[in-house]
Amino acid sequence: MIKFYSVIIMMVLSLSVSAQIKKGTVLLGGQLSYYDYDLVNGNSSEQSQDGGTLSIQAGKAYNEDRVAGISITYSTTRRKLISSNSDSLINKDHYYSMGAFLRQYKKLARDFYFFFQEDAAFIISRRTTAPADVPYAGKVKDIGGSLSVTPGISYQVFTRMQLELSLPNLVNMRYIYREDRPDNPQSGGENSNTFVLHTTFANNRFLDGVGVGFRFLL
């Protein structure tokens, strides 16, 4: 009986390390994420934020369970800050990126797989900031590069299609050159260089940014 169970365990383990994607397979797909939450800072202010991300990717397996490719991403964010004196400030961000990625797969169980993706991208973002009751807005433009990692789980829905759940940009590192123009047209602006390391664990709300995606295997 022990020998029988040992054989079963060995068979399960052998399945768990079997190759999912053969060398030369082409993958086409995308990912969509959305979040919306409110945050109250005591009695002093209240902040609401919502946004989403759309990513389109194409890659090819250069080895079993190893994929390399290119990606295009667009995301938008809207933040509204209301202070204790009822004044409100609205930020609107638009983010664009184009880059390359590497992805590794690991089989967990029948038709379920864990993946881990590394991305490198050139990025451009634009932000407008304005009180709700004025006709003009401050503007910020960022140009730079980013490195990020995205873990997730995929499910083989059909022979040639996978459904994915992921945590986009779980860890993100950016270098940014920023052009900042204030909301007062009479004031001058300023330029700066910044280095940012961000993780979605920082605000304890990483589940708000869960992404849903798909992949076609050709």
Coordinates of C-alpha atoms in Angstrom, one line a residue, residues 40-204:
V40 CA -11.0 58.9 5.3
N41 CA -8.1 60.5 7.2
G42 CA -9.7 61.2 10.6
N43 CA -11.8 64.3 10.5
S44 CA -9.4 66.3 8.4
S45 CA -10.0 65.0 4.8
E46 CA -11.6 62.4 2.6
Q47 CA -10.1 60.9 -0.5
S48 CA -11.8 58.9 -3.2
Q49 CA -9.9 57.2 -6.0
D50 CA -10.8 55.1 -9.0
G51 CA -9.0 53.9 -12.2
G52 CA -8.2 51.1 -14.5
T53 CA -5.5 49.6 -16.7
L54 CA -5.6 47.9 -20.2
S55 CA -2.6 46.0 -21.4
I56 CA -2.1 44.2 -24.7
Q57 CA 0.7 41.7 -25.1
A58 CA 2.2 39.5 -27.8
G59 CA 5.0 36.9 -27.1
K60 CA 6.7 33.7 -28.2
A61 CA 8.0 30.8 -26.1
Y62 CA 11.7 30.7 -26.5
N63 CA 11.8 27.6 -24.3
E64 CA 9.4 25.4 -22.5
D65 CA 7.3 27.5 -20.1
R66 CA 9.4 30.6 -20.9
V67 CA 7.9 33.4 -22.9
A68 CA 9.4 36.7 -24.2
G69 CA 7.4 39.5 -25.9
I70 CA 6.3 43.1 -26.2
S71 CA 3.5 44.9 -24.4
I72 CA 1.5 48.2 -24.7
T73 CA -0.3 49.6 -21.6
Y74 CA -2.7 52.4 -20.9
S75 CA -4.1 53.3 -17.5
T76 CA -6.1 56.2 -16.1
T77 CA -6.7 57.3 -12.5
R78 CA -9.0 59.9 -10.9
R79 CA -8.4 61.1 -7.4
K80 CA -10.7 63.5 -5.4
L81 CA -9.5 65.0 -2.2
I82 CA -12.0 66.8 0.1
S83 CA -10.6 68.8 3.0
S84 CA -12.4 69.7 6.3
N85 CA -13.3 73.2 4.9
S86 CA -15.2 71.5 2.0
D87 CA -12.6 72.5 -0.6
S88 CA -12.0 69.8 -3.2
L89 CA -9.0 69.0 -5.4
I90 CA -9.2 66.7 -8.4
N91 CA -6.2 64.8 -10.0
K92 CA -6.5 63.1 -13.3
D93 CA -3.7 60.8 -14.5
H94 CA -3.2 59.2 -18.0
Y95 CA -0.4 56.7 -18.3
Y96 CA 1.1 55.1 -21.4
S97 CA 3.9 52.6 -21.7
M98 CA 5.6 50.4 -24.3
G99 CA 8.1 47.7 -23.5
A100 CA 9.2 44.1 -23.3
F101 CA 8.5 41.3 -20.9
L102 CA 9.6 37.8 -19.8
R103 CA 7.2 35.3 -18.3
Q104 CA 7.8 32.0 -16.5
Y105 CA 5.1 29.3 -15.9
K106 CA 4.8 26.6 -13.2
K107 CA 2.1 24.0 -13.2
L108 CA 0.1 23.8 -9.9
A109 CA -2.6 21.2 -10.7
R110 CA -4.6 20.1 -13.6
D111 CA -5.2 23.1 -15.9
F112 CA -4.0 25.5 -13.2
Y113 CA -0.7 27.4 -13.5
F114 CA 1.3 30.0 -11.6
F115 CA 3.1 32.6 -13.6
F116 CA 5.6 35.3 -12.8
Q117 CA 6.3 38.2 -15.3
E118 CA 9.0 40.8 -15.4
D119 CA 8.4 44.0 -17.4
A120 CA 10.7 46.8 -18.6
A121 CA 9.1 49.7 -20.3
F122 CA 9.4 53.3 -21.6
I123 CA 6.6 55.4 -20.0
I124 CA 4.9 58.7 -20.4
S125 CA 2.2 60.1 -18.0
R126 CA 0.3 63.3 -17.8
R127 CA -1.5 64.7 -14.7
T128 CA -3.9 67.6 -14.3
T129 CA -4.7 69.0 -10.9
A130 CA -7.3 71.6 -10.2
P131 CA -9.7 72.8 -7.5
A132 CA -13.2 72.0 -8.5
D133 CA -14.2 75.6 -8.8
V134 CA -11.5 77.1 -11.1
P135 CA -11.2 77.0 -14.9
Y136 CA -7.5 76.2 -15.1
A137 CA -5.4 73.3 -13.9
G138 CA -1.9 72.5 -13.0
K139 CA -0.1 70.1 -15.3
V140 CA 2.6 67.5 -14.7
K141 CA 4.3 65.5 -17.4
D142 CA 6.5 62.5 -16.6
I143 CA 8.9 60.7 -19.0
G144 CA 11.1 57.8 -18.0
G145 CA 11.4 54.0 -17.6
S146 CA 10.1 51.4 -15.3
L147 CA 10.8 47.8 -14.1
S148 CA 8.0 45.8 -12.5
V149 CA 6.9 42.3 -11.6
T150 CA 3.5 40.7 -11.9
P151 CA 2.5 37.3 -10.4
G152 CA -0.7 35.5 -11.2
I153 CA -2.6 32.3 -11.8
S154 CA -3.9 31.1 -15.2
Y155 CA -6.5 28.4 -16.0
Q156 CA -6.6 26.5 -19.3
V157 CA -10.2 27.2 -20.2
F158 CA -9.8 25.7 -23.7
T159 CA -7.0 24.0 -25.6
R160 CA -5.9 27.3 -27.1
M161 CA -7.1 29.8 -24.5
Q162 CA -6.2 30.7 -20.9
L163 CA -8.0 32.9 -18.3
E164 CA -5.8 34.8 -15.9
L165 CA -6.0 36.5 -12.5
S166 CA -3.0 38.6 -11.5
L167 CA -1.6 41.4 -9.3
P168 CA -0.3 43.9 -11.9
N169 CA 2.8 45.8 -10.9
L170 CA 3.0 44.2 -7.5
V171 CA 6.5 45.8 -7.2
N172 CA 7.3 48.7 -9.5
M173 CA 10.6 50.7 -9.8
R174 CA 10.6 53.9 -11.9
Y175 CA 13.0 56.6 -13.0
I176 CA 11.1 59.8 -13.9
Y177 CA 12.0 63.1 -15.5
R178 CA 9.2 65.5 -14.5
E179 CA 7.9 68.8 -15.9
D180 CA 5.7 70.5 -13.3
R181 CA 3.5 73.5 -14.3
P182 CA 1.4 75.0 -11.5
D183 CA -2.3 75.8 -11.7
N184 CA -1.6 79.5 -11.6
P185 CA -0.8 80.7 -15.1
Q186 CA 1.3 83.5 -13.7
S187 CA 3.7 81.2 -11.8
G188 CA 6.7 79.5 -13.3
G189 CA 7.2 75.8 -13.4
E190 CA 10.0 73.5 -12.4
N191 CA 11.7 70.3 -13.6
S192 CA 13.0 67.4 -11.5
N193 CA 14.4 63.9 -11.6
T194 CA 13.0 61.2 -9.3
F195 CA 13.5 57.6 -8.5
V196 CA 10.4 55.7 -7.1
L197 CA 10.1 52.2 -5.7
H198 CA 6.4 51.3 -5.1
T199 CA 4.6 48.1 -4.0
T200 CA 0.8 47.6 -3.8
F201 CA 1.4 46.1 -0.3
A202 CA 2.2 49.7 0.9
N203 CA -1.4 50.7 1.4
N204 CA -2.7 47.2 2.3

